[in-house]
Structure formats: structure tokens, C-alpha cells
XYZ file of N, CA and C in Angstrom:
636
model
N 123.620 82.480 105.239
C 122.284 82.255 104.690
C 122.376 81.258 103.553
N 121.480 80.280 103.593
C 121.527 79.229 102.581
C 120.221 79.184 101.834
N 120.297 79.256 100.510
C 119.094 79.163 99.690
C 119.435 78.476 98.390
N 118.683 77.478 98.037
C 118.878 76.805 96.757
C 117.671 77.049 95.891
N 117.859 76.949 94.581
C 116.777 77.189 93.647
C 116.566 75.948 92.787
N 115.822 74.955 93.299
C 115.628 73.722 92.544
C 114.799 73.946 91.286
N 115.217 73.325 90.182
C 114.510 73.463 88.911
C 114.222 72.084 88.338
N 112.962 71.862 88.007
C 112.579 70.574 87.459
C 113.123 70.421 86.034
N 113.574 69.216 85.691
C 114.099 68.975 84.350
C 113.004 68.556 83.371
N 111.799 68.341 83.869
C 110.734 67.842 83.006
C 109.978 68.953 82.286
N 110.206 70.218 82.690
C 109.527 71.329 82.040
C 110.550 72.406 81.724
N 110.129 73.355 80.899
C 110.985 74.486 80.589
C 111.172 75.298 81.863
N 112.383 75.428 82.400
C 112.609 76.134 83.658
C 112.071 77.553 83.649
N 112.251 78.281 82.548
C 111.814 79.668 82.501
C 110.301 79.783 82.610
N 109.575 78.827 81.994
C 108.116 78.853 82.069
C 107.658 78.540 83.486
N 108.293 77.587 84.132
C 107.908 77.212 85.489
C 108.151 78.366 86.458
N 109.319 79.005 86.353
C 109.648 80.111 87.233
C 108.700 81.271 87.025
N 108.425 81.617 85.770
C 107.562 82.750 85.465
C 106.142 82.510 85.942
N 105.630 81.303 85.747
C 104.279 80.972 86.200
C 104.171 81.054 87.715
N 105.164 80.517 88.399
C 105.161 80.556 89.856
C 105.272 81.975 90.377
N 106.096 82.798 89.706
C 106.264 84.178 90.131
C 104.951 84.944 90.011
N 104.258 84.766 88.889
C 102.984 85.460 88.717
C 102.001 85.075 89.805
N 101.984 83.788 90.183
C 101.035 83.301 91.175
C 101.282 83.947 92.532
N 102.535 83.913 93.024
C 102.759 84.460 94.362
C 102.704 85.974 94.372
N 103.049 86.621 93.264
C 102.947 88.068 93.209
C 101.489 88.521 93.275
N 100.599 87.776 92.620
C 99.173 88.093 92.679
C 98.635 87.884 94.092
N 99.028 86.781 94.722
C 98.594 86.511 96.098
C 99.101 87.594 97.044
N 100.353 87.965 96.876
C 100.955 88.970 97.740
C 100.250 90.319 97.588
N 99.934 90.692 96.360
C 99.258 91.960 96.111
C 97.898 92.003 96.796
N 97.148 90.912 96.712
C 95.825 90.854 97.331
C 95.919 90.963 98.852
N 96.897 90.280 99.425
C 97.048 90.289 100.878
C 97.498 91.663 101.372
N 98.449 92.274 100.686
C 98.925 93.600 101.085
C 97.789 94.604 101.015
N 96.977 94.524 99.985
C 95.818 95.404 99.874
C 94.835 95.147 101.006
N 94.717 93.866 101.400
C 93.766 93.497 102.435
C 94.127 94.021 103.810
N 95.433 94.149 104.092
C 95.863 94.602 105.421
C 96.233 96.085 105.426
N 96.109 96.749 104.286
C 96.549 98.141 104.173
C 95.830 99.059 105.155
N 94.546 98.803 105.387
C 93.756 99.690 106.243
C 93.714 99.236 107.698
N 94.334 98.119 108.011
C 94.285 97.598 109.371
C 95.393 98.206 110.224
N 95.103 98.382 111.509
C 96.089 98.947 112.423
C 96.047 98.188 113.747
N 97.059 98.401 114.559
C 97.070 97.830 115.895
C 97.135 96.319 115.907
N 96.505 95.739 116.922
C 96.539 94.287 117.092
C 95.956 93.572 115.877
N 94.924 94.157 115.288
C 94.297 93.543 114.110
C 95.296 93.403 112.979
N 96.129 94.420 112.795
C 97.135 94.358 111.742
C 98.162 93.269 112.020
N 98.708 93.252 113.231
C 99.756 92.284 113.556
C 99.263 90.844 113.448
N 98.016 90.604 113.833
C 97.464 89.259 113.733
C 97.314 88.849 112.268
N 96.776 89.761 111.458
C 96.607 89.459 110.034
C 97.959 89.270 109.360
N 98.917 90.079 109.747
C 100.246 90.004 109.145
C 100.905 88.661 109.433
N 100.830 88.198 110.676
C 101.445 86.923 111.035
C 100.780 85.760 110.307
N 99.462 85.772 110.251
C 98.740 84.683 109.594
C 99.020 84.643 108.095
N 98.964 85.804 107.445
C 99.192 85.847 106.004
C 100.645 85.536 105.653
N 101.554 85.936 106.529
C 102.964 85.636 106.292
C 103.182 84.123 106.248
N 102.577 83.419 107.196
C 102.697 81.959 107.226
C 102.084 81.335 105.978
N 100.927 81.838 105.571
C 100.246 81.277 104.404
C 101.046 81.509 103.126
N 101.562 82.712 102.966
C 102.323 83.027 101.754
C 103.623 82.229 101.666
N 104.290 82.058 102.791
C 105.563 81.343 102.795
C 105.384 79.834 102.862
N 104.157 79.390 103.125
C 103.899 77.955 103.203
C 104.545 77.320 104.411
N 104.495 78.029 105.558
C 105.129 77.543 106.782
C 104.088 77.444 107.896
N 104.448 76.758 108.978
C 103.489 76.528 110.069
C 103.386 77.701 111.033
N 104.537 78.257 111.417
C 104.546 79.307 112.434
C 105.066 80.634 111.862
N 104.500 81.723 112.370
C 104.999 83.047 112.004
C 104.683 84.015 113.130
N 105.590 84.957 113.363
C 105.326 85.930 114.414
C 106.015 87.260 114.128
N 105.501 88.291 114.779
C 106.066 89.632 114.699
C 106.432 90.049 116.113
N 107.637 90.559 116.296
C 108.104 90.907 117.638
C 108.740 92.293 117.662
N 108.595 92.944 118.789
C 109.209 94.248 119.023
C 110.513 94.033 119.777
N 111.564 94.722 119.359
C 112.889 94.560 119.956
C 112.996 95.351 121.247
N 113.503 94.694 122.299
C 113.721 95.351 123.590
C 115.216 95.314 123.869
N 115.879 96.447 123.706
C 117.330 96.511 123.870
C 117.702 96.529 125.352
N 118.932 96.170 125.641
C 119.399 96.155 127.019
C 120.618 95.262 127.140
N 121.058 95.054 128.377
C 122.219 94.192 128.594
C 121.964 92.782 128.081
N 120.702 92.333 128.247
C 120.285 91.036 127.726
C 119.084 91.268 126.807
N 119.329 91.508 125.507
C 118.245 91.844 124.576
C 117.119 90.810 124.563
N 115.898 91.314 124.444
C 114.717 90.468 124.417
C 113.816 90.881 123.273
N 112.801 90.073 123.045
C 111.800 90.380 122.034
C 110.420 90.216 122.654
N 109.559 91.156 122.367
C 108.179 91.102 122.841
C 107.283 90.769 121.652
N 106.737 89.551 121.637
C 105.944 89.095 120.498
C 104.592 89.800 120.469
N 104.290 90.434 119.339
C 103.047 91.180 119.175
C 101.936 90.321 118.594
N 102.316 89.282 117.860
C 101.332 88.349 117.305
C 102.050 87.063 116.906
N 101.413 85.920 117.230
C 102.036 84.626 116.959
C 101.011 83.689 116.320
N 101.264 83.333 115.049
C 100.415 82.368 114.354
C 100.979 80.979 114.607
N 100.153 80.107 115.213
C 100.643 78.817 115.688
C 100.231 77.640 114.823
N 99.929 77.893 113.587
C 99.630 76.799 112.658
C 98.183 76.726 112.236
N 97.275 76.765 113.214
C 95.853 76.730 112.876
C 95.069 77.776 113.658
N 95.747 78.537 114.488
C 95.118 79.591 115.259
C 96.221 80.454 115.880
N 95.812 81.530 116.533
C 96.793 82.398 117.172
C 97.148 81.869 118.555
N 98.444 81.866 118.840
C 98.920 81.488 120.163
C 99.044 82.732 121.015
N 99.254 82.559 122.325
C 99.420 83.717 123.219
C 100.705 84.477 122.903
N 100.649 85.787 123.063
C 101.859 86.586 122.903
C 102.788 86.320 124.085
N 104.082 86.514 123.870
C 105.042 86.208 124.916
C 106.302 87.045 124.728
N 107.166 86.980 125.724
C 108.437 87.705 125.695
C 109.562 86.690 125.875
N 110.641 86.831 125.135
C 111.716 85.846 125.242
C 113.082 86.488 125.033
N 114.086 85.826 125.565
C 115.469 86.279 125.413
C 115.981 85.898 124.028
N 116.731 86.799 123.416
C 117.264 86.540 122.077
C 118.551 85.710 122.099
N 119.148 85.565 123.256
C 120.420 84.854 123.348
C 120.298 83.412 122.854
N 121.200 83.029 121.960
C 121.240 81.666 121.460
C 120.179 81.319 120.441
N 119.428 82.302 119.958
C 118.358 82.046 118.986
C 118.758 82.574 117.607
N 118.152 82.052 116.550
C 118.412 82.620 115.217
C 117.929 84.064 115.123
N 116.962 84.428 115.954
C 116.457 85.802 115.953
C 117.539 86.797 116.368
N 118.486 86.338 117.191
C 119.568 87.225 117.615
C 120.410 87.666 116.418
N 120.593 86.777 115.461
C 121.346 87.126 114.253
C 120.524 88.010 113.329
N 119.213 87.840 113.358
C 118.328 88.665 112.533
C 118.424 90.129 112.964
N 118.305 90.394 114.265
C 118.343 91.779 114.730
C 119.757 92.364 114.625
N 120.761 91.494 114.577
C 122.141 91.961 114.466
C 122.563 92.174 113.013
N 122.245 91.205 112.144
C 122.771 91.215 110.773
C 121.705 91.357 109.688
N 120.427 91.293 110.058
C 119.381 91.407 109.045
C 118.858 90.054 108.587
N 118.477 89.960 107.342
C 117.820 88.780 106.769
C 118.592 87.483 107.018
N 117.878 86.470 107.522
C 118.465 85.147 107.740
C 117.475 84.087 107.233
N 117.981 83.144 106.449
C 117.155 82.043 105.949
C 117.920 80.737 106.133
N 117.323 79.824 106.874
C 117.910 78.503 107.094
C 116.927 77.461 106.565
N 117.289 76.829 105.493
C 116.368 75.919 104.817
C 116.106 74.641 105.600
N 117.071 74.219 106.438
C 116.928 72.955 107.160
C 117.909 72.910 108.344
N 117.722 71.920 109.219
C 118.642 71.657 110.333
C 118.801 72.833 111.291
N 117.733 73.591 111.505
C 117.833 74.773 112.354
C 118.143 74.411 113.808
N 117.631 73.276 114.283
C 117.892 72.883 115.675
C 119.375 72.589 115.911
N 120.010 71.968 114.932
C 121.434 71.648 115.063
C 122.289 72.919 115.050
N 121.832 73.938 114.338
C 122.587 75.184 114.247
C 122.447 76.039 115.495
N 121.319 75.881 116.214
C 121.084 76.681 117.418
C 120.636 75.754 118.552
N 121.558 74.947 119.063
C 121.207 73.938 120.069
C 120.734 74.523 121.398
N 121.054 75.798 121.669
C 120.632 76.412 122.924
C 119.173 76.861 122.889
N 118.603 76.940 121.723
C 117.227 77.423 121.578
C 116.254 76.248 121.748
N 115.761 76.062 122.946
C 114.878 74.936 123.249
C 113.488 75.108 122.636
N 113.113 76.341 122.329
C 111.808 76.563 121.694
C 111.747 75.905 120.315
N 112.879 75.846 119.631
C 112.925 75.188 118.326
C 112.564 73.715 118.466
N 113.033 73.096 119.545
C 112.722 71.688 119.811
C 111.244 71.524 120.132
N 110.736 72.406 121.006
C 109.334 72.325 121.414
C 108.387 72.481 120.228
N 108.773 73.317 119.272
C 107.927 73.563 118.100
C 108.169 72.548 116.982
N 109.192 71.718 117.142
C 109.521 70.757 116.097
C 110.028 71.432 114.841
N 110.730 72.545 115.011
C 111.175 73.344 113.867
C 112.320 72.675 113.111
N 112.228 72.707 111.806
C 113.274 72.194 110.925
C 113.928 73.327 110.146
N 113.163 74.383 109.883
C 113.675 75.499 109.090
C 113.224 76.830 109.707
N 113.895 77.898 109.275
C 113.652 79.214 109.881
C 113.980 80.305 108.870
N 113.236 81.385 108.928
C 113.584 82.575 108.167
C 113.091 83.802 108.918
N 113.867 84.874 108.874
C 113.495 86.073 109.602
C 114.155 87.310 109.016
N 113.594 88.451 109.352
C 114.119 89.716 108.847
C 113.927 90.781 109.909
N 114.906 91.689 110.025
C 114.819 92.768 111.000
C 113.836 93.834 110.526
N 113.246 94.521 111.488
C 112.347 95.637 111.212
C 113.057 96.911 111.654
N 113.212 97.858 110.741
C 113.917 99.107 111.023
C 112.953 100.288 111.019
N 113.240 101.270 111.898
C 112.427 102.473 111.871
C 112.980 103.440 110.829
N 112.412 104.633 110.764
C 112.812 105.608 109.738
C 114.225 106.132 109.955
N 114.786 105.889 111.144
C 116.167 106.322 111.431
C 117.149 105.153 111.318
N 116.672 104.037 110.771
C 117.488 102.841 110.540
C 117.873 102.118 111.830
N 117.114 102.331 112.884
C 117.325 101.597 114.125
C 116.471 100.332 114.118
N 117.002 99.244 114.665
C 116.223 98.009 114.750
C 115.149 98.176 115.816
N 113.900 97.976 115.439
C 112.795 98.104 116.394
C 112.035 96.785 116.552
N 112.449 95.774 115.801
C 111.779 94.488 115.918
C 112.210 93.542 114.823
N 111.487 92.457 114.699
C 111.743 91.514 113.607
C 110.507 90.653 113.385
N 110.435 90.077 112.229
C 109.392 89.093 111.969
C 110.082 87.815 111.504
N 109.486 86.689 111.877
C 110.145 85.414 111.611
C 109.114 84.325 111.371
N 109.575 83.278 110.711
C 108.722 82.125 110.462
C 109.505 80.847 110.675
N 108.814 79.817 111.119
C 109.426 78.506 111.310
C 108.532 77.459 110.679
N 109.177 76.382 110.228
C 108.408 75.303 109.632
C 108.937 73.965 110.136
N 108.067 72.984 110.135
C 108.439 71.653 110.628
C 109.072 70.794 109.548
N 109.226 71.368 108.351
C 109.877 70.689 107.237
C 110.851 71.657 106.569
N 111.736 71.184 105.708
C 112.629 72.100 104.988
C 111.827 73.087 104.136
N 112.363 74.265 103.949
C 111.703 75.274 103.127
C 111.718 74.854 101.663
N 110.625 75.154 100.965
C 110.573 74.743 99.562
C 110.242 75.891 98.607
N 110.124 77.117 99.116
C 109.894 78.256 98.221
C 111.228 78.763 97.701
N 111.158 79.438 96.549
C 112.363 80.008 95.973
C 112.880 81.138 96.863
N 114.195 81.274 96.930
C 114.832 82.241 97.817
C 114.363 83.671 97.532
N 114.295 84.056 96.293
C 113.919 85.431 95.962
C 112.484 85.727 96.373
N 111.609 84.735 96.324
C 110.232 84.917 96.765
C 110.191 85.149 98.269
N 110.943 84.338 99.003
C 110.978 84.471 100.454
C 111.465 85.860 100.849
N 112.536 86.301 100.220
C 113.091 87.614 100.538
C 112.100 88.722 100.231
N 111.458 88.664 99.081
C 110.514 89.702 98.681
C 109.343 89.788 99.649
N 108.815 88.637 100.033
C 107.684 88.599 100.964
C 108.087 89.163 102.316
N 109.229 88.734 102.833
C 109.692 89.213 104.132
C 109.914 90.724 104.129
N 110.523 91.245 103.083
C 110.828 92.671 103.021
C 109.552 93.515 102.977
N 108.562 93.067 102.238
C 107.306 93.818 102.147
C 106.592 93.841 103.497
N 106.516 92.690 104.151
C 105.845 92.632 105.441
C 106.637 93.397 106.512
N 107.967 93.365 106.424
C 108.785 94.090 107.392
C 108.578 95.602 107.267
N 108.491 96.093 106.030
C 108.299 97.527 105.812
C 106.949 97.977 106.361
N 105.914 97.185 106.107
C 104.583 97.546 106.616
C 104.543 97.456 108.141
N 105.210 96.456 108.708
C 105.250 96.303 110.165
C 106.000 97.472 110.805
N 107.075 97.916 110.160
C 107.839 99.046 110.674
C 106.966 100.289 110.774
N 106.173 100.530 109.745
C 105.296 101.697 109.737
C 104.283 101.623 110.877
N 103.759 100.433 111.131
C 102.745 100.284 112.180
C 103.366 100.399 113.564
N 104.536 99.806 113.778
C 105.196 99.921 115.085
C 105.554 101.374 115.377
N 106.043 102.083 114.368
C 106.363 103.498 114.554
C 105.106 104.319 114.814
N 104.034 103.998 114.107
C 102.773 104.723 114.317
C 102.299 104.554 115.750
N 102.368 103.324 116.255
C 101.945 103.074 117.625
C 102.848 103.794 118.627
N 104.157 103.791 118.358
C 105.094 104.467 119.254
C 104.827 105.970 119.290
N 104.563 106.554 118.129
C 104.266 107.989 118.056
C 102.947 108.306 118.754
N 101.981 107.431 118.578
C 100.687 107.618 119.228
C 100.821 107.544 120.744
N 101.621 106.587 121.214
C 101.855 106.443 122.653
C 102.580 107.665 123.204
N 103.598 108.150 122.461
C 104.351 109.322 122.900
C 103.451 110.551 122.972
N 102.548 110.687 122.002
C 101.629 111.828 121.983
C 100.670 111.773 123.172
N 100.165 110.580 123.476
C 99.262 110.424 124.622
C 99.985 110.759 125.929
N 101.234 110.297 126.042
C 102.009 110.577 127.252
C 102.287 112.070 127.386
N 102.567 112.725 126.256
C 102.815 114.162 126.284
C 101.550 114.910 126.698
N 100.413 114.498 126.153
C 99.148 115.138 126.508
C 98.830 114.948 127.989
N 99.139 113.749 128.498
C 98.898 113.484 129.911
C 99.784 114.350 130.792
N 101.043 114.531 130.370
C 101.939 115.395 131.135
C 101.448 116.836 131.130
N 100.919 117.296 129.992
C 100.389 118.656 129.891
C 99.157 118.832 130.783
N 98.303 117.798 130.805
C 97.114 117.858 131.657
C 97.513 117.914 133.130
N 98.521 117.107 133.495
C 98.991 117.097 134.880
C 99.602 118.437 135.260
N 100.401 119.007 134.331
C 101.020 120.306 134.590
C 99.966 121.395 134.732
N 98.941 121.345 133.889
C 97.862 122.337 133.946
C 97.081 122.215 135.253
N 96.833 120.984 135.677
C 96.115 120.761 136.936
C 96.917 121.298 138.112
N 98.232 121.008 138.107
C 99.093 121.486 139.185
C 99.143 123.007 139.201
N 99.156 123.602 138.011
C 99.195 125.064 137.919
C 97.918 125.680 138.489
N 96.777 125.087 138.157
C 95.501 125.581 138.669
C 95.434 125.458 140.183
N 95.952 124.346 140.701
C 95.959 124.148 142.150
C 96.856 125.178 142.829
N 98.005 125.447 142.207
C 98.933 126.428 142.771
C 98.315 127.824 142.757
N 97.615 128.154 141.677
C 96.952 129.447 141.573
C 95.864 129.591 142.628
N 95.124 128.515 142.816
C 94.029 128.543 143.808
C 94.583 128.736 145.209
N 95.719 128.056 145.495
C 96.333 128.197 146.805
C 96.876 129.621 147.010
N 97.416 130.191 145.924
C 97.950 131.551 145.999
C 96.843 132.560 146.264
N 95.733 132.412 145.561
C 94.577 133.302 145.765
C 94.064 133.188 147.203
N 94.003 131.946 147.678
C 93.512 131.711 149.027
C 94.441 132.351 150.063
N 95.754 132.253 149.807
C 96.726 132.821 150.725
C 96.635 134.349 150.763
N 96.358 134.959 149.611
C 96.258 136.420 149.526
C 95.043 136.936 150.280
N 94.001 136.133 150.385
C 92.788 136.542 151.073
C 92.916 136.491 152.579
N 93.919 135.724 153.058
C 94.084 135.586 154.498
C 94.753 136.818 155.119
């Protein structure tokens, strides 16, 4: 992971850093409050868009991890610069995202295409820089990741990027787990309904047989 912290010589560095920190912290607080009550697709769309805006990058997306012999990612929301792009599924092999789900936080300030020549999507998007973070569930299992790409080198301070990514990853983890639990509950209820229906049918057949 590469991150530099450029400091202008024309102003007091401490004043510049402190002023910038207050600005992005205020923006981040407002955005987190704004998405706090959102759930489902609405949440993921807002999260991707705000992530791009806060980091000052063109693209941002949130993806669910699909484990297997050839790991994949299922994109839940993709901000494409000026609007939302279609969701999609892709192989993690040869992508910077593969290192994110394996090792956690990754930030590449520049030359991302040269570092991952097998990832043709980077070329198609004109990506120059990349940053991403894994999403973990409450049992510390990787359940997804969120990532951003930009067509120019990254210019935000490293600590700001990390803080923003970690906050959005934690909120995304809660929402992915909530959806998974909701889906599991619905499936369990459906199984109970099916079992109850089968039981009633069996009882009816038994009663009918006794009458014969």
C-alpha cells in the first residue's frame, strides 16, 4: 500500500491539515447521518455515490463476496461518475479486489493498470488509481468489499481515505448481514409453511383412509 502526505510549504502545515480534517469530518458526519435510516438497494446506491463524492473519485462500488474455486464478486451498486451503472458480477482473479478480500485495505495512488495488467476493466474505465477495503461480518468472515477508482492519481490524505473507507465498510457490513438474516428468516418461514401444508395434507389423507 502506497500513500504519501504532501504538505504545502507556503502555509503552516498544521493549520492546513487541521482545516482540511475539520472539513471532511463534517462532510462525513452529515453523509453518515443521511444514510443511517436507509436500507436495501437505496442504502447501497447512496453509499456508492457518497463514497465517490467524499473521496473525490469517479467510480465507486459495493460488492458481495461469492466464495468458491474461482472467487467472484456480485456488485450491489455501482456509481459510474455521473449516474448509476448496471450491477454486474465479475471474477476476482487478477484484480486489485482480489488482494482486498484476501489482505484487507489496499490503496494504490497511481499506475494501477501497470500493477494489474490482467484486469481489462481497469483499461476500459481509464483507471489510474484504486482503493478498496474488505467488508467483514460479525464473525470476521469476508462477506464483500467496497472499492473506488479514479482516472487520475489520488490526492486525498491517506488517513482520510482510510477513515472514510472503514466507516462505510462497517455500515455496509451491517446492511449485508441484515439482508442475509432477513433472507434466512423468510426461507425458514417458507419451509415451515411447506411443512405445515404437507402435514395437513397427510392428516386429511389419513382421515379419508380411516373412513374407507
